[in-house]
XYZ file of N, CA and C in Angstrom:
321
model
N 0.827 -1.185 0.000
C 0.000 0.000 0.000
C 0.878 1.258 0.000
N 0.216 2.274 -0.641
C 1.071 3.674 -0.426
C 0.782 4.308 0.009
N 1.294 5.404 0.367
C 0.793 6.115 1.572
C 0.012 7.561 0.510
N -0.991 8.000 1.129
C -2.092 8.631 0.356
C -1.443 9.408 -0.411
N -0.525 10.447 0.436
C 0.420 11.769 0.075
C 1.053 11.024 -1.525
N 1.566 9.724 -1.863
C 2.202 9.390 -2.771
C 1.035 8.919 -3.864
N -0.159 9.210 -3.824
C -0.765 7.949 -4.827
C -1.528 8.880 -6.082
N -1.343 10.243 -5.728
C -1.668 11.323 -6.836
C 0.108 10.593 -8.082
N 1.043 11.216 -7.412
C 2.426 10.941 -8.141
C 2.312 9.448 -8.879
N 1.760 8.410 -8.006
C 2.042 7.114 -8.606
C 1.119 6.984 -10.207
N -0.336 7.143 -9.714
C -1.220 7.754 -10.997
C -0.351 8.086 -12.102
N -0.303 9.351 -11.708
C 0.565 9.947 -13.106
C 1.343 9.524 -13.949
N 3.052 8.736 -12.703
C 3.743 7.785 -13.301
C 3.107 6.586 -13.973
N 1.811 6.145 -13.218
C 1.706 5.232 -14.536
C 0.793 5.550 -15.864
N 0.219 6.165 -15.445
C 0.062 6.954 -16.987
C 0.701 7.720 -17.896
N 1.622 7.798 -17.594
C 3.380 8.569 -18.688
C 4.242 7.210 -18.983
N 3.893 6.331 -18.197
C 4.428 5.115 -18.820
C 3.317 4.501 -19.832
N 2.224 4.477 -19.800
C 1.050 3.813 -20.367
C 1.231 4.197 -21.798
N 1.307 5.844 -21.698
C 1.265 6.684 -22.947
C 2.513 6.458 -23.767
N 3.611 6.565 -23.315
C 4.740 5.755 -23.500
C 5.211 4.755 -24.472
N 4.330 3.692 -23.513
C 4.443 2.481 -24.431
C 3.673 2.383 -25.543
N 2.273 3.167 -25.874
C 1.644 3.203 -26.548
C 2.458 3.436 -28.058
N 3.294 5.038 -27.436
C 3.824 5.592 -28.692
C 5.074 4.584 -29.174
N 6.046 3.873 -28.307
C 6.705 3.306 -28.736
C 6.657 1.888 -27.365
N 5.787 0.835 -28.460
C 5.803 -0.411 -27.493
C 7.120 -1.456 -27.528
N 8.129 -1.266 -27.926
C 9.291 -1.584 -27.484
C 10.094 -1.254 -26.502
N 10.118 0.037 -26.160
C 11.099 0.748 -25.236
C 10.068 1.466 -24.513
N 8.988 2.276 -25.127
C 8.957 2.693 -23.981
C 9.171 3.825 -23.504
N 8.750 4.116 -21.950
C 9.733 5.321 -21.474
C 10.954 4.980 -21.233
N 11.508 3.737 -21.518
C 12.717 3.518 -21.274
C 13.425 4.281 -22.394
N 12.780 4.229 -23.345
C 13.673 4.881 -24.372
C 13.667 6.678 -24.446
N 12.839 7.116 -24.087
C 12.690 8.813 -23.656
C 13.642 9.107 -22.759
N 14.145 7.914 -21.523
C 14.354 8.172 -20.944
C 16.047 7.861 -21.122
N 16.245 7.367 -22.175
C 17.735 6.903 -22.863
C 17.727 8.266 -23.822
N 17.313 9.017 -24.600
C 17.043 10.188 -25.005
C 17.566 11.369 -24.623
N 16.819 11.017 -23.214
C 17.395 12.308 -22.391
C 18.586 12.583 -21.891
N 19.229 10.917 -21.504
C 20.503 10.791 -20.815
C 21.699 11.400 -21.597
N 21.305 11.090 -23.237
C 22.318 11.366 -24.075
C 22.639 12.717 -24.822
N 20.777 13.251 -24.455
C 21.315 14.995 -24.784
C 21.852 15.304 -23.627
N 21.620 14.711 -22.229
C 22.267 15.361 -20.788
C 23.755 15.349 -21.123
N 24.421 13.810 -21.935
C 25.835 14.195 -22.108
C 25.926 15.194 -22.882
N 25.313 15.012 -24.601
C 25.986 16.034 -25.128
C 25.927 17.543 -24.718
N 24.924 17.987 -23.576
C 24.560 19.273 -22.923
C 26.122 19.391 -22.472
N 26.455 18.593 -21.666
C 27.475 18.857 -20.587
C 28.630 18.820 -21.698
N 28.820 18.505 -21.936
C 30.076 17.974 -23.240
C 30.141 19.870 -24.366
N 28.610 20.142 -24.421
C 29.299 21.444 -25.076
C 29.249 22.287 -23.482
N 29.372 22.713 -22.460
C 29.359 23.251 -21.262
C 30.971 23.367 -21.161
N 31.524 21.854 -21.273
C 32.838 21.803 -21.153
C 33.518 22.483 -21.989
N 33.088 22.499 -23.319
C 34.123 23.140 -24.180
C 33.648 24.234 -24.135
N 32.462 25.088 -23.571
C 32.369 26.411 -23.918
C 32.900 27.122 -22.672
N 33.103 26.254 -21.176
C 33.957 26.454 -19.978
C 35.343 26.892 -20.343
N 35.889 25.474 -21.367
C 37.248 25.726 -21.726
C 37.822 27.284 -22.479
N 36.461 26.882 -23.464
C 37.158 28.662 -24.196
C 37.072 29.810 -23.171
N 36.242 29.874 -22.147
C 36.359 31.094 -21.773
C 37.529 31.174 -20.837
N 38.117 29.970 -20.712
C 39.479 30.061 -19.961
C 40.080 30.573 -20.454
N 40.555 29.947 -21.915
C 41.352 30.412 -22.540
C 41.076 31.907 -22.909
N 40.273 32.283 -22.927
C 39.926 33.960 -23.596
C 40.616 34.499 -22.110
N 40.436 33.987 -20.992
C 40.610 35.041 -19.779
C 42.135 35.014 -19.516
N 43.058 33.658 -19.998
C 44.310 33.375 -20.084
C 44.697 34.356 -20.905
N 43.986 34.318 -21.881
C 45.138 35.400 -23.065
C 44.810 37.048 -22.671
N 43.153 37.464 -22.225
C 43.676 38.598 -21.605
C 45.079 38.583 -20.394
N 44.430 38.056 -19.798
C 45.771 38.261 -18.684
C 47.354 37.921 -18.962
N 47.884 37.440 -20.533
C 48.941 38.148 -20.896
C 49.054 39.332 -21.553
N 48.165 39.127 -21.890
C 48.098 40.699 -22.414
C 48.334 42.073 -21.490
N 47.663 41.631 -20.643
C 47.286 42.642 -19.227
C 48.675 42.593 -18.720
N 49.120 41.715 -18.670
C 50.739 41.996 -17.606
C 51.626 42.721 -18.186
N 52.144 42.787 -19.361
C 53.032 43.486 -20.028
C 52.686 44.959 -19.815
N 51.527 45.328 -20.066
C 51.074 46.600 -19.344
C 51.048 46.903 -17.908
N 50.856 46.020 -17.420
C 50.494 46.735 -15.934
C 52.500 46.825 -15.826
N 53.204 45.796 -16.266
C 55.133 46.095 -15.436
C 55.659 47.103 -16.556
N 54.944 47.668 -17.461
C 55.594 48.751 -17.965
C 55.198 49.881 -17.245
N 53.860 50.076 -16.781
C 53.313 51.077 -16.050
C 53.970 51.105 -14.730
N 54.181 50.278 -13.973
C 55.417 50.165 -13.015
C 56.527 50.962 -13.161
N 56.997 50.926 -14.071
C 58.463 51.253 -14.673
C 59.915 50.337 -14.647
N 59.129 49.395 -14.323
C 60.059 48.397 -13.746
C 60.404 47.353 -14.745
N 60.119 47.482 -15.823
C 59.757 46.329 -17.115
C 61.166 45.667 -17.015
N 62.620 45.983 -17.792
C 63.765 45.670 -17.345
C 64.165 44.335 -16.495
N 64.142 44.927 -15.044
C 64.195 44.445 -14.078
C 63.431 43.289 -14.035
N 61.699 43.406 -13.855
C 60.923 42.239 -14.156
C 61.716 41.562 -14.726
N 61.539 41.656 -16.011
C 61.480 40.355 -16.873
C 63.188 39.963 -16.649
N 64.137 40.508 -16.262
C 65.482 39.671 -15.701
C 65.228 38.439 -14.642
N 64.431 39.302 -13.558
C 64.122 38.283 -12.550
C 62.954 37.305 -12.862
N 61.890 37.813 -13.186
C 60.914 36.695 -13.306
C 60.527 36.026 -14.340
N 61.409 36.681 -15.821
C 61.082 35.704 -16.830
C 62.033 35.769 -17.824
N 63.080 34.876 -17.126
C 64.725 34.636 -17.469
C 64.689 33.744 -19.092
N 63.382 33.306 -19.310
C 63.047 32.610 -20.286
C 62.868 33.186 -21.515
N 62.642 34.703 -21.097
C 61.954 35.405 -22.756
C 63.069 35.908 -23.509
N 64.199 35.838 -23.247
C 65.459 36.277 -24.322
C 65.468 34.594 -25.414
N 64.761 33.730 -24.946
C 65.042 32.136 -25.860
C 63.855 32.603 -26.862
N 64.255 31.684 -28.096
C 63.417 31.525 -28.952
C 62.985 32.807 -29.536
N 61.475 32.355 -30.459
C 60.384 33.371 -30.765
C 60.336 33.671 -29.550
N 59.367 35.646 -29.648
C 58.703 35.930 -28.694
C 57.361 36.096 -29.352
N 57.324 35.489 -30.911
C 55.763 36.421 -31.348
C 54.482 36.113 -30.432
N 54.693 34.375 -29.736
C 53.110 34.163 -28.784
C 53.366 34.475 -27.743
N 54.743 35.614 -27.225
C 54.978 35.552 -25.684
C 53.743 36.698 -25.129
N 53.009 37.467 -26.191
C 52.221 38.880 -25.591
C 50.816 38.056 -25.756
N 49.825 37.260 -25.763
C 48.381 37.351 -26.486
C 48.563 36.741 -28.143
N 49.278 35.832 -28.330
C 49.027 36.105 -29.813
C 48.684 34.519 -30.027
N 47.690 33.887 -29.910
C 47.258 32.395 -29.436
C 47.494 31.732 -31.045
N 47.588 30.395 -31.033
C 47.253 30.081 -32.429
C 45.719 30.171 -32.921
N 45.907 30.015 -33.983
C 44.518 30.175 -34.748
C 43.418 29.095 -34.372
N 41.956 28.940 -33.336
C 41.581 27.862 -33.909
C 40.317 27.895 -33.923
N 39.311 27.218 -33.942
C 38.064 27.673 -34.523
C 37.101 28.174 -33.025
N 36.127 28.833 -33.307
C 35.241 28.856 -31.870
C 34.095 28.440 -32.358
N 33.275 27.016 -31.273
C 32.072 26.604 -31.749
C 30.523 27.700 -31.985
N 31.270 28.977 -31.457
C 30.460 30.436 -31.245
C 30.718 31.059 -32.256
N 31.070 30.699 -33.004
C 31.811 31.586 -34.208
C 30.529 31.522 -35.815
């Protein structure tokens, strides 16, 4: 037996299953309910990559942003002796903001 408070909810559930099977008597709400699971991944799956880009957008401001803020210092020189003993090697063309090229699913 169920308890009264539950037997409006149970009703319902079985009539969304009834209707269900009607429309598809193989699956079912099982299958609506396999439906849903898989737009839930692909939901989350573009979440992730649209998480990722905005990292990356906030990464490349903030090289951008530093080169300005230790010139405004006056200290640029100095900085980059001590804290980025690395930038006399190589290219510097991606050392400011200058990302490679790649597509945005927003684009």
């Amino acid at each position: 037996d169920l308890p009264v408070q539950q037997r409006a909810d149970a009703v319902t559930s079985l009539v969304y299953e009834a209707n269900a099977r009607v429309r598809d008597p193989v699956y079912g709400c099982v299958g609506a309910i396999s439906f849903l699971q898989q737009q839930i991944a692909q939901l989350q799956m573009q979440l992730a990559v649209a998480q990722a880009e905005i990292l990356c957008i906030q990464m490349q401001q903030e090289s951008i942003s530093l080169p300005l803020i230790l010139e405004d210092m006056g200290s640029k020189p100095l900085v980059h002796a001590e804290l980025f003993p690395f930038a006399n090697y190589g290219s510097t063309s991606h050392a400011y903001g200058e990302a490679p090229k790649r597509e945005s699913m927003w684009a």
